[in-house]
């Protein structure tokens, strides 16, 4: 019966210190590279304050994850090089160290992982609340809202398999294309006429499920001009993959021209649409093939 | 199942001899073929009955689709399947007051037993092993079909509906079957051997748990002949209510797999608690047993909620209730909640057995005690408990309970503490070890590498603002493939290489195993690492069209996926070849393990042990010159005990 191999018991090198120093140097370099070099290019970009917040979160998480990743890699690499059986060696000359645990190491591990995790939870909560829901869908009555009172209301209506947009402040007109004014606080009211979809405006940092009979509110404030992509992000049936289009952020005056023109152009059609409401029950207008019986649980009819 | 009132059997039963219960093999016996025939008859009957009942209903008339007929067909088909196996004989006899044969297995020779409803836990383990590999490879082929479609953003191989059928089949098959990929083969085969039991607590439940799986597999695949289902494995309503009859296959298959999990885990819990050998204290239990115990508890608590949800979905589709969609008081949120209340524990019941396997194997190949045994067990229990408090993180943008998001963000991030214990234990075990990189140890190392990506990406997903970008994207897809395939499946292959010599007595080539490992490890990472980037760059899941700028990355992934498929094919061919043709006998206890399962005969005796093992020490006492062997054998007829145990021979 063999005990600990003399190779192990006779080893007096300070492995822990070595690993720590290699790790410290690698982490400082790695985390700095992630934060300062890669960070500004991380998705989803900086088109709105919400997107910027998400980019910041992804950047911070990557900066924190790097030392963790490096610690495991460096430790395991070091262990593999140092403690693997070399050519010609076998277990015949003895086993590894008889070690069933170490109070100090375990204690520090519990403490460090708990502290990291709790800080991340606090950080995430702050980053969720401060930018008013961080661009995510917040249900019909959000408790985290932007401070500004004047907001452009944009209703996103999802159905199999397209998005349309309604602007209650412009006579309730409905369009298939989306333009948004720059530097304006926007409230998206996302709903669906049939199954669950998801309104994902990638560059705006907005994502909200479109549920039938539910108004799901999300906020964003663009501060850059340009085009953004809208994709459906919840499986909604056969043409889910084709359910995308593009929107544009334009200057407020361009937007105003676009919207008022459309309002006039569409006036005849708008009259025929159901009255603007936060949710729609398709059978009210005969749409949806009578799949849903009349009556809106939100009392909007 | 009826309660067994017969005299207790098992550990400690006097006069237990191999002759017991071997006298039943006479004449024609029921098997998988008769089960198939009876199942087909049952299906036809159910289908006819459904049509008879529902033909007058308005929504059935002229639609060409009758959900009631399909569901009843599957239901009676399953009953027929079990009747054809002979699984119902025992409970029926009990109900009518006859005294059926006991639950002692008939330890027969030959391969016929693998095609029958068998009460021998080792036979069930082998049935599961080959069943699970079959399911895994079929679902894997579907994945290659998905990757083929995604070679081009705009040129299509499949129509969009076929594409979604393939995606949904792949996802559902993997997610429902792989829940049992450890508990089925290794849990059933090894647990009694590891705890020193001659049998399991509920052999009929155990056998039933296996025979649910082929029924479930066939039913799920049969959807493809009926237009499939395009709702993904998540089956969100009202999309799932809107689907054709293929969705009924999803309901029935998933529910049957749920019953399988409940049967298997009930047996697992009862066996581990009650059938431990004398001296097998909780503190000496092999860590794999702890992990399966934690998994089994998650299963019995989470799976009924899934079955409940599926039942509600079936009602909506057949009895025209509207529980899962609006207007009559129903809500799509109900399904999302029921599904993820099961679905999140499920993710962990896929992960924890993998943790158990690597923690079990690491000490053997490090020649060291497991570092932080209690921490390891506590981590698995912690993960299991917390897994019930995180499900809403799948629904951060759903608009449901938005005020609860900080709480679910906290619980989700908390779960990384017990999960991280795996790394504490693994890294502590490597410290001043004598690591031998045999094939199983390579897979252990592979898990530690892969799961790091899986775990760390989970932290991004738990952060609500970051999740706004990555929810529902390929990032999520990469994340859970890293945790399930990168961790669980790597652990399973490690376990196959580790325990095959024990189960079959056949030695697997280390050279072929190493080729398999390195090709699989490299191609796996090459397949799934770029998917994180694809997701971050804006590609949603389950789409057949994507942005042109993502084509290079997608093509890289697809080609890597083919190579990964080749690597797995290499495994299948070499594994079957070595088992069927080469059949090189393995030396006894080839890894010099202290584990109890290695101390008996190899392959194990039909009734596991001739005498009752008395456990004297823990399984991981490597490096202690004064360590006593784990087991002391009784004195009568001690033919299996090796001359020396625990030493490095
Ligand atoms: Cu959609």
mmCIF file of N, CA, C and O in Angstrom, chain A residues 1 4 43-44 54 57 62 71 75 83-85 90-91 93-98 100 106 109-110 117 120-121 124 138-139 160 196 200 202 207 209 211 216 231 233 235 237 239-240 244 293, chain B residues 160 164 230-232 242 328 364 367-368 372 375 397-399 402 405 413 416 420 427 430-436 460 463 465 468-469 471-472 536-537 540-542 545 621-624 627:
data_model
loop_
_atom_site.group_PDB
_atom_site.id
_atom_site.type_symbol
_atom_site.label_atom_id
_atom_site.label_comp_id
_atom_site.label_asym_id
_atom_site.label_seq_id
_atom_site.Cartn_x
_atom_site.Cartn_y
_atom_site.Cartn_z
ATOM 1 N N UNK A 1 0.840 -1.202 0.000
ATOM 2 C CA UNK A 1 0.000 0.000 0.000
ATOM 3 C C UNK A 1 0.873 1.250 0.000
ATOM 4 O O UNK A 1 1.629 1.501 0.926
ATOM 5 N N UNK A 4 1.956 8.739 0.011
ATOM 6 C CA UNK A 4 2.178 9.865 -0.893
ATOM 7 C C UNK A 4 3.514 9.674 -1.604
ATOM 8 O O UNK A 4 4.503 9.281 -0.999
ATOM 9 N N UNK A 43 -21.359 44.865 -28.662
ATOM 10 C CA UNK A 43 -22.768 45.088 -28.960
ATOM 11 C C UNK A 43 -23.496 45.575 -27.712
ATOM 12 O O UNK A 43 -23.027 45.327 -26.609
ATOM 13 N N UNK A 44 -24.658 46.187 -27.852
ATOM 14 C CA UNK A 44 -25.346 46.499 -29.123
ATOM 15 C C UNK A 44 -25.014 47.896 -29.643
ATOM 16 O O UNK A 44 -25.795 48.439 -30.410
ATOM 17 N N UNK A 54 -26.561 48.760 -21.938
ATOM 18 C CA UNK A 54 -26.348 47.320 -22.142
ATOM 19 C C UNK A 54 -24.903 47.050 -22.526
ATOM 20 O O UNK A 54 -24.284 46.087 -22.068
ATOM 21 N N UNK A 57 -22.911 47.148 -19.432
ATOM 22 C CA UNK A 57 -23.072 45.917 -18.640
ATOM 23 C C UNK A 57 -22.253 44.775 -19.216
ATOM 24 O O UNK A 57 -21.574 44.048 -18.491
ATOM 25 N N UNK A 62 -17.709 41.290 -18.818
ATOM 26 C CA UNK A 62 -16.548 40.682 -19.472
ATOM 27 C C UNK A 62 -15.278 40.992 -18.699
ATOM 28 O O UNK A 62 -14.384 40.147 -18.576
ATOM 29 N N UNK A 71 -8.046 32.588 -14.163
ATOM 30 C CA UNK A 71 -7.647 31.860 -12.958
ATOM 31 C C UNK A 71 -7.767 30.355 -13.189
ATOM 32 O O UNK A 71 -6.853 29.585 -12.901
ATOM 33 N N UNK A 75 -4.528 28.032 -13.488
ATOM 34 C CA UNK A 75 -4.386 27.004 -12.459
ATOM 35 C C UNK A 75 -4.337 25.616 -13.094
ATOM 36 O O UNK A 75 -3.465 24.801 -12.792
ATOM 37 N N UNK A 83 1.934 18.570 -12.263
ATOM 38 C CA UNK A 83 1.545 17.392 -11.481
ATOM 39 C C UNK A 83 1.070 16.218 -12.312
ATOM 40 O O UNK A 83 0.493 15.278 -11.777
ATOM 41 N N UNK A 84 1.252 16.281 -13.624
ATOM 42 C CA UNK A 84 0.859 15.095 -14.385
ATOM 43 C C UNK A 84 1.997 14.069 -14.309
ATOM 44 O O UNK A 84 3.153 14.415 -14.045
ATOM 45 N N UNK A 85 1.643 12.817 -14.538
ATOM 46 C CA UNK A 85 2.663 11.773 -14.557
ATOM 47 C C UNK A 85 3.536 11.987 -15.779
ATOM 48 O O UNK A 85 3.041 12.039 -16.899
ATOM 49 N N UNK A 90 4.788 6.193 -12.846
ATOM 50 C CA UNK A 90 3.512 5.514 -12.650
ATOM 51 C C UNK A 90 3.083 5.731 -11.203
ATOM 52 O O UNK A 90 3.817 6.313 -10.400
ATOM 53 N N UNK A 91 1.882 5.251 -10.910
ATOM 54 C CA UNK A 91 1.373 5.416 -9.552
ATOM 55 C C UNK A 91 2.067 4.465 -8.580
ATOM 56 O O UNK A 91 1.811 4.511 -7.384
ATOM 57 N N UNK A 93 4.991 4.420 -7.455
ATOM 58 C CA UNK A 93 5.845 5.025 -6.417
ATOM 59 C C UNK A 93 5.052 5.913 -5.468
ATOM 60 O O UNK A 93 5.639 6.551 -4.607
ATOM 61 N N UNK A 94 3.769 5.933 -5.616
ATOM 62 C CA UNK A 94 2.994 6.650 -4.609
ATOM 63 C C UNK A 94 1.893 7.509 -5.210
ATOM 64 O O UNK A 94 1.811 7.699 -6.423
ATOM 65 N N UNK A 95 1.029 7.994 -4.334
ATOM 66 C CA UNK A 95 -0.148 8.749 -4.728
ATOM 67 C C UNK A 95 0.111 10.245 -4.628
ATOM 68 O O UNK A 95 1.197 10.688 -4.263
ATOM 69 N N UNK A 96 -0.955 11.004 -4.903
ATOM 70 C CA UNK A 96 -0.899 12.442 -4.697
ATOM 71 C C UNK A 96 -1.032 12.769 -3.215
ATOM 72 O O UNK A 96 -1.158 11.893 -2.369
ATOM 73 N N UNK A 97 -0.999 14.065 -2.938
ATOM 74 C CA UNK A 97 -1.062 14.532 -1.551
ATOM 75 C C UNK A 97 -2.380 14.085 -0.905
ATOM 76 O O UNK A 97 -3.435 14.169 -1.516
ATOM 77 N N UNK A 98 -2.267 13.619 0.336
ATOM 78 C CA UNK A 98 -3.476 13.211 1.060
ATOM 79 C C UNK A 98 -4.120 14.460 1.648
ATOM 80 O O UNK A 98 -3.791 14.897 2.741
ATOM 81 N N UNK A 100 -7.871 16.465 2.061
ATOM 82 C CA UNK A 100 -9.320 16.337 1.878
ATOM 83 C C UNK A 100 -10.021 17.677 1.895
ATOM 84 O O UNK A 100 -11.236 17.744 1.696
ATOM 85 N N UNK A 106 -11.083 27.122 1.287
ATOM 86 C CA UNK A 106 -12.528 27.018 1.054
ATOM 87 C C UNK A 106 -13.246 28.269 1.541
ATOM 88 O O UNK A 106 -14.123 28.788 0.873
ATOM 89 N N UNK A 109 -12.734 31.062 -0.792
ATOM 90 C CA UNK A 109 -13.499 30.806 -2.029
ATOM 91 C C UNK A 109 -14.960 31.215 -1.833
ATOM 92 O O UNK A 109 -15.534 31.933 -2.651
ATOM 93 N N UNK A 110 -15.559 30.741 -0.705
ATOM 94 C CA UNK A 110 -16.963 31.101 -0.450
ATOM 95 C C UNK A 110 -17.110 32.619 -0.411
ATOM 96 O O UNK A 110 -18.034 33.191 -0.982
ATOM 97 N N UNK A 117 -20.641 37.771 -6.665
ATOM 98 C CA UNK A 117 -21.986 37.541 -7.175
ATOM 99 C C UNK A 117 -22.951 38.598 -6.642
ATOM 100 O O UNK A 117 -23.774 39.155 -7.381
ATOM 101 N N UNK A 120 -22.425 41.851 -8.351
ATOM 102 C CA UNK A 120 -22.988 41.848 -9.703
ATOM 103 C C UNK A 120 -24.494 42.020 -9.671
ATOM 104 O O UNK A 120 -25.070 42.695 -10.537
ATOM 105 N N UNK A 121 -25.147 41.423 -8.671
ATOM 106 C CA UNK A 121 -26.603 41.566 -8.572
ATOM 107 C C UNK A 121 -26.962 43.017 -8.270
ATOM 108 O O UNK A 121 -27.907 43.572 -8.856
ATOM 109 N N UNK A 124 -26.326 45.001 -11.468
ATOM 110 C CA UNK A 124 -27.361 44.751 -12.474
ATOM 111 C C UNK A 124 -28.657 45.445 -12.118
ATOM 112 O O UNK A 124 -29.354 45.991 -12.984
ATOM 113 N N UNK A 138 -41.441 46.055 -19.903
ATOM 114 C CA UNK A 138 -41.738 46.213 -18.483
ATOM 115 C C UNK A 138 -43.204 46.003 -18.147
ATOM 116 O O UNK A 138 -43.676 46.474 -17.109
ATOM 117 N N UNK A 139 -43.940 45.366 -19.042
ATOM 118 C CA UNK A 139 -45.340 45.132 -18.728
ATOM 119 C C UNK A 139 -46.179 46.370 -18.918
ATOM 120 O O UNK A 139 -45.698 47.411 -19.343
ATOM 121 N N UNK A 160 -48.635 37.543 -37.087
ATOM 122 C CA UNK A 160 -47.983 36.633 -38.012
ATOM 123 C C UNK A 160 -48.115 37.174 -39.421
ATOM 124 O O UNK A 160 -49.238 37.242 -39.932
ATOM 125 N N UNK A 196 -47.322 34.866 -29.396
ATOM 126 C CA UNK A 196 -46.273 35.672 -28.779
ATOM 127 C C UNK A 196 -45.173 35.942 -29.810
ATOM 128 O O UNK A 196 -44.654 35.029 -30.444
ATOM 129 N N UNK A 200 -37.606 43.249 -31.242
ATOM 130 C CA UNK A 200 -36.196 43.443 -30.913
ATOM 131 C C UNK A 200 -35.609 44.465 -31.880
ATOM 132 O O UNK A 200 -35.348 44.156 -33.039
ATOM 133 N N UNK A 202 -32.485 45.990 -32.457
ATOM 134 C CA UNK A 202 -31.148 45.635 -31.974
ATOM 135 C C UNK A 202 -30.323 46.855 -31.585
ATOM 136 O O UNK A 202 -29.899 46.988 -30.441
ATOM 137 N N UNK A 207 -35.931 45.389 -26.355
ATOM 138 C CA UNK A 207 -36.490 44.060 -26.583
ATOM 139 C C UNK A 207 -37.695 43.882 -25.673
ATOM 140 O O UNK A 207 -37.599 44.051 -24.459
ATOM 141 N N UNK A 209 -41.364 41.365 -25.391
ATOM 142 C CA UNK A 209 -42.274 40.365 -25.940
ATOM 143 C C UNK A 209 -43.573 41.044 -26.361
ATOM 144 O O UNK A 209 -44.079 41.924 -25.660
ATOM 145 N N UNK A 211 -47.157 40.168 -26.522
ATOM 146 C CA UNK A 211 -48.132 39.170 -26.088
ATOM 147 C C UNK A 211 -49.518 39.603 -26.512
ATOM 148 O O UNK A 211 -49.857 40.788 -26.398
ATOM 149 N N UNK A 216 -46.993 45.741 -23.472
ATOM 150 C CA UNK A 216 -45.672 45.612 -22.871
ATOM 151 C C UNK A 216 -44.870 46.853 -23.237
ATOM 152 O O UNK A 216 -44.566 47.092 -24.395
ATOM 153 N N UNK A 231 -36.115 42.793 -35.447
ATOM 154 C CA UNK A 231 -36.335 41.366 -35.713
ATOM 155 C C UNK A 231 -37.335 40.821 -34.697
ATOM 156 O O UNK A 231 -37.393 41.296 -33.559
ATOM 157 N N UNK A 233 -38.068 38.140 -32.102
ATOM 158 C CA UNK A 233 -37.132 37.334 -31.326
ATOM 159 C C UNK A 233 -37.843 36.266 -30.500
ATOM 160 O O UNK A 233 -37.302 35.753 -29.533
ATOM 161 N N UNK A 235 -40.140 32.721 -31.224
ATOM 162 C CA UNK A 235 -40.642 31.842 -32.277
ATOM 163 C C UNK A 235 -42.154 32.007 -32.416
ATOM 164 O O UNK A 235 -42.899 31.854 -31.452
ATOM 165 N N UNK A 237 -43.955 30.893 -35.448
ATOM 166 C CA UNK A 237 -44.575 30.131 -36.527
ATOM 167 C C UNK A 237 -43.693 30.131 -37.768
ATOM 168 O O UNK A 237 -42.527 30.537 -37.724
ATOM 169 N N UNK A 239 -43.101 31.658 -40.631
ATOM 170 C CA UNK A 239 -42.297 32.729 -41.215
ATOM 171 C C UNK A 239 -41.610 33.584 -40.165
ATOM 172 O O UNK A 239 -41.269 34.737 -40.429
ATOM 173 N N UNK A 240 -41.388 33.023 -38.996
ATOM 174 C CA UNK A 240 -40.693 33.757 -37.930
ATOM 175 C C UNK A 240 -39.361 34.311 -38.428
ATOM 176 O O UNK A 240 -38.997 35.454 -38.150
ATOM 177 N N UNK A 244 -38.711 40.496 -40.144
ATOM 178 C CA UNK A 244 -37.791 41.575 -39.775
ATOM 179 C C UNK A 244 -37.977 42.734 -40.719
ATOM 180 O O UNK A 244 -38.454 42.586 -41.832
ATOM 181 N N UNK A 293 -62.994 35.277 -29.137
ATOM 182 C CA UNK A 293 -64.330 35.849 -29.017
ATOM 183 C C UNK A 293 -64.239 37.320 -28.616
ATOM 184 O O UNK A 293 -63.202 37.766 -28.138
ATOM 185 N N UNK B 160 -39.496 26.920 -44.920
ATOM 186 C CA UNK B 160 -39.446 27.379 -43.535
ATOM 187 C C UNK B 160 -40.187 26.459 -42.563
ATOM 188 O O UNK B 160 -39.774 26.330 -41.411
ATOM 189 N N UNK B 164 -38.427 24.556 -39.340
ATOM 190 C CA UNK B 164 -38.845 24.674 -37.942
ATOM 191 C C UNK B 164 -39.225 23.316 -37.358
ATOM 192 O O UNK B 164 -39.054 23.076 -36.163
ATOM 193 N N UNK B 230 -44.153 23.348 -35.054
ATOM 194 C CA UNK B 230 -43.198 24.431 -35.296
ATOM 195 C C UNK B 230 -43.052 25.332 -34.085
ATOM 196 O O UNK B 230 -42.689 26.486 -34.203
ATOM 197 N N UNK B 231 -43.347 24.798 -32.911
ATOM 198 C CA UNK B 231 -43.358 25.657 -31.733
ATOM 199 C C UNK B 231 -42.074 25.571 -30.933
ATOM 200 O O UNK B 231 -41.967 26.147 -29.869
ATOM 201 N N UNK B 232 -41.063 24.849 -31.445
ATOM 202 C CA UNK B 232 -39.836 24.714 -30.662
ATOM 203 C C UNK B 232 -40.061 23.821 -29.468
ATOM 204 O O UNK B 232 -41.174 23.353 -29.223
ATOM 205 N N UNK B 242 -52.270 26.745 -31.889
ATOM 206 C CA UNK B 242 -52.576 26.991 -33.296
ATOM 207 C C UNK B 242 -52.052 25.871 -34.199
ATOM 208 O O UNK B 242 -52.517 25.725 -35.323
ATOM 209 N N UNK B 328 -61.071 34.216 -22.301
ATOM 210 C CA UNK B 328 -61.916 33.504 -21.337
ATOM 211 C C UNK B 328 -61.219 33.370 -19.987
ATOM 212 O O UNK B 328 -61.519 32.489 -19.214
ATOM 213 N N UNK B 364 -9.803 9.508 -8.889
ATOM 214 C CA UNK B 364 -9.189 8.272 -9.359
ATOM 215 C C UNK B 364 -7.956 8.573 -10.195
ATOM 216 O O UNK B 364 -6.917 7.939 -10.041
ATOM 217 N N UNK B 367 -5.265 10.438 -8.119
ATOM 218 C CA UNK B 367 -4.712 9.658 -7.004
ATOM 219 C C UNK B 367 -4.738 10.486 -5.730
ATOM 220 O O UNK B 367 -3.765 10.564 -5.000
ATOM 221 N N UNK B 368 -5.860 11.123 -5.498
ATOM 222 C CA UNK B 368 -5.994 12.009 -4.335
ATOM 223 C C UNK B 368 -7.418 11.929 -3.821
ATOM 224 O O UNK B 368 -8.333 11.628 -4.575
ATOM 225 N N UNK B 372 -12.742 18.746 -0.557
ATOM 226 C CA UNK B 372 -13.996 19.372 -0.132
ATOM 227 C C UNK B 372 -15.217 18.532 -0.447
ATOM 228 O O UNK B 372 -16.145 18.995 -1.102
ATOM 229 N N UNK B 375 -18.400 20.119 0.634
ATOM 230 C CA UNK B 375 -18.689 21.272 -0.207
ATOM 231 C C UNK B 375 -19.298 20.815 -1.530
ATOM 232 O O UNK B 375 -20.252 21.406 -2.047
ATOM 233 N N UNK B 397 -38.048 39.839 -20.478
ATOM 234 C CA UNK B 397 -38.653 40.853 -21.362
ATOM 235 C C UNK B 397 -40.101 40.523 -21.696
ATOM 236 O O UNK B 397 -40.688 41.123 -22.578
ATOM 237 N N UNK B 398 -40.668 39.534 -21.002
ATOM 238 C CA UNK B 398 -42.006 39.093 -21.377
ATOM 239 C C UNK B 398 -43.073 40.089 -20.969
ATOM 240 O O UNK B 398 -44.189 40.026 -21.454
ATOM 241 N N UNK B 399 -42.744 40.995 -20.058
ATOM 242 C CA UNK B 399 -43.764 41.900 -19.551
ATOM 243 C C UNK B 399 -44.490 41.334 -18.349
ATOM 244 O O UNK B 399 -45.378 41.949 -17.782
ATOM 245 N N UNK B 402 -42.666 42.461 -14.105
ATOM 246 C CA UNK B 402 -41.391 43.156 -14.349
ATOM 247 C C UNK B 402 -40.718 43.614 -13.059
ATOM 248 O O UNK B 402 -39.504 43.711 -13.002
ATOM 249 N N UNK B 405 -37.948 41.427 -11.473
ATOM 250 C CA UNK B 405 -36.703 41.128 -12.163
ATOM 251 C C UNK B 405 -35.464 41.233 -11.284
ATOM 252 O O UNK B 405 -34.601 40.358 -11.355
ATOM 253 N N UNK B 413 -28.070 34.822 -10.019
ATOM 254 C CA UNK B 413 -26.636 35.011 -9.801
ATOM 255 C C UNK B 413 -26.173 34.235 -8.576
ATOM 256 O O UNK B 413 -25.039 33.741 -8.534
ATOM 257 N N UNK B 416 -24.796 30.750 -9.049
ATOM 258 C CA UNK B 416 -23.419 30.514 -9.507
ATOM 259 C C UNK B 416 -22.490 30.247 -8.330
ATOM 260 O O UNK B 416 -21.376 29.768 -8.536
ATOM 261 N N UNK B 420 -20.190 27.144 -8.640
ATOM 262 C CA UNK B 420 -18.746 27.361 -8.603
ATOM 263 C C UNK B 420 -18.019 26.369 -7.716
ATOM 264 O O UNK B 420 -16.815 26.150 -7.880
ATOM 265 N N UNK B 427 -10.399 21.929 -8.757
ATOM 266 C CA UNK B 427 -9.064 22.510 -8.700
ATOM 267 C C UNK B 427 -8.336 22.079 -7.439
ATOM 268 O O UNK B 427 -7.119 21.843 -7.461
ATOM 269 N N UNK B 430 -6.815 18.753 -7.984
ATOM 270 C CA UNK B 430 -5.618 18.738 -8.828
ATOM 271 C C UNK B 430 -4.352 19.103 -8.052
ATOM 272 O O UNK B 430 -3.247 18.809 -8.488
ATOM 273 N N UNK B 431 -4.513 19.775 -6.914
ATOM 274 C CA UNK B 431 -3.369 20.314 -6.167
ATOM 275 C C UNK B 431 -2.456 19.172 -5.698
ATOM 276 O O UNK B 431 -2.871 18.286 -4.981
ATOM 277 N N UNK B 432 -1.210 19.238 -6.136
ATOM 278 C CA UNK B 432 -0.204 18.233 -5.769
ATOM 279 C C UNK B 432 -0.725 16.819 -6.012
ATOM 280 O O UNK B 432 -0.613 15.934 -5.156
ATOM 281 N N UNK B 433 -1.324 16.656 -7.174
ATOM 282 C CA UNK B 433 -1.878 15.352 -7.529
ATOM 283 C C UNK B 433 -0.872 14.590 -8.382
ATOM 284 O O UNK B 433 0.210 15.095 -8.703
ATOM 285 N N UNK B 434 -1.210 13.376 -8.704
ATOM 286 C CA UNK B 434 -0.412 12.575 -9.649
ATOM 287 C C UNK B 434 -1.340 12.277 -10.828
ATOM 288 O O UNK B 434 -1.898 11.183 -10.938
ATOM 289 N N UNK B 435 -1.504 13.284 -11.686
ATOM 290 C CA UNK B 435 -2.564 13.221 -12.698
ATOM 291 C C UNK B 435 -2.156 12.314 -13.851
ATOM 292 O O UNK B 435 -1.085 12.481 -14.433
ATOM 293 N N UNK B 436 -3.015 11.371 -14.155
ATOM 294 C CA UNK B 436 -2.773 10.501 -15.311
ATOM 295 C C UNK B 436 -3.874 10.780 -16.328
ATOM 296 O O UNK B 436 -5.049 10.602 -16.048
ATOM 297 N N UNK B 460 -23.963 36.534 -17.799
ATOM 298 C CA UNK B 460 -24.418 37.599 -18.713
ATOM 299 C C UNK B 460 -25.942 37.527 -18.861
ATOM 300 O O UNK B 460 -26.629 38.538 -18.862
ATOM 301 N N UNK B 463 -28.011 38.927 -16.009
ATOM 302 C CA UNK B 463 -27.977 40.373 -15.839
ATOM 303 C C UNK B 463 -29.037 40.986 -16.758
ATOM 304 O O UNK B 463 -28.923 40.911 -17.980
ATOM 305 N N UNK B 465 -30.066 43.977 -17.885
ATOM 306 C CA UNK B 465 -29.737 44.844 -19.029
ATOM 307 C C UNK B 465 -28.968 44.109 -20.128
ATOM 308 O O UNK B 465 -29.281 44.285 -21.311
ATOM 309 N N UNK B 468 -31.203 41.994 -22.247
ATOM 310 C CA UNK B 468 -32.054 42.637 -23.257
ATOM 311 C C UNK B 468 -31.452 42.403 -24.639
ATOM 312 O O UNK B 468 -32.171 42.131 -25.600
ATOM 313 N N UNK B 469 -30.152 42.457 -24.731
ATOM 314 C CA UNK B 469 -29.533 42.210 -26.030
ATOM 315 C C UNK B 469 -29.461 40.724 -26.355
ATOM 316 O O UNK B 469 -29.743 40.312 -27.479
ATOM 317 N N UNK B 471 -31.002 37.903 -24.910
ATOM 318 C CA UNK B 471 -32.139 36.993 -24.761
ATOM 319 C C UNK B 471 -32.635 36.543 -26.133
ATOM 320 O O UNK B 471 -32.765 37.347 -27.052
ATOM 321 N N UNK B 472 -32.912 35.255 -26.236
ATOM 322 C CA UNK B 472 -33.508 34.748 -27.468
ATOM 323 C C UNK B 472 -32.581 34.775 -28.669
ATOM 324 O O UNK B 472 -33.015 34.539 -29.782
ATOM 325 N N UNK B 536 -24.449 37.772 -30.167
ATOM 326 C CA UNK B 536 -24.203 39.158 -29.767
ATOM 327 C C UNK B 536 -24.362 40.097 -30.957
ATOM 328 O O UNK B 536 -24.753 41.253 -30.796
ATOM 329 N N UNK B 537 -24.084 39.602 -32.143
ATOM 330 C CA UNK B 537 -24.196 40.453 -33.325
ATOM 331 C C UNK B 537 -25.623 40.499 -33.867
ATOM 332 O O UNK B 537 -25.866 41.103 -34.907
ATOM 333 N N UNK B 540 -31.255 36.107 -34.090
ATOM 334 C CA UNK B 540 -32.177 35.428 -33.180
ATOM 335 C C UNK B 540 -32.151 33.927 -33.411
ATOM 336 O O UNK B 540 -31.728 33.451 -34.467
ATOM 337 N N UNK B 541 -32.615 33.199 -32.427
ATOM 338 C CA UNK B 541 -32.725 31.743 -32.553
ATOM 339 C C UNK B 541 -33.820 31.378 -33.543
ATOM 340 O O UNK B 541 -34.742 32.140 -33.781
ATOM 341 N N UNK B 542 -33.709 30.173 -34.089
ATOM 342 C CA UNK B 542 -34.802 29.550 -34.834
ATOM 343 C C UNK B 542 -35.206 30.320 -36.072
ATOM 344 O O UNK B 542 -36.371 30.349 -36.445
ATOM 345 N N UNK B 545 -33.435 32.724 -41.988
ATOM 346 C CA UNK B 545 -32.776 33.796 -42.729
ATOM 347 C C UNK B 545 -32.038 34.675 -41.747
ATOM 348 O O UNK B 545 -32.541 34.941 -40.663
ATOM 349 N N UNK B 621 -9.845 7.533 -0.389
ATOM 350 C CA UNK B 621 -8.716 7.649 0.540
ATOM 351 C C UNK B 621 -7.374 7.387 -0.150
ATOM 352 O O UNK B 621 -6.544 6.631 0.355
ATOM 353 N N UNK B 622 -7.151 8.002 -1.295
ATOM 354 C CA UNK B 622 -5.863 7.817 -1.963
ATOM 355 C C UNK B 622 -4.795 8.621 -1.236
ATOM 356 O O UNK B 622 -5.052 9.700 -0.745
ATOM 357 N N UNK B 623 -3.605 8.083 -1.192
ATOM 358 C CA UNK B 623 -2.492 8.830 -0.614
ATOM 359 C C UNK B 623 -2.329 8.617 0.873
ATOM 360 O O UNK B 623 -1.344 9.057 1.451
ATOM 361 N N UNK B 624 -3.268 7.949 1.509
ATOM 362 C CA UNK B 624 -3.145 7.679 2.939
ATOM 363 C C UNK B 624 -2.536 6.297 3.105
ATOM 364 O O UNK B 624 -3.175 5.293 2.783
ATOM 365 N N UNK B 627 -4.655 3.846 4.978
ATOM 366 C CA UNK B 627 -6.063 3.704 4.611
ATOM 367 C C UNK B 627 -6.460 2.238 4.615
ATOM 368 O O UNK B 627 -5.743 1.383 4.080
#
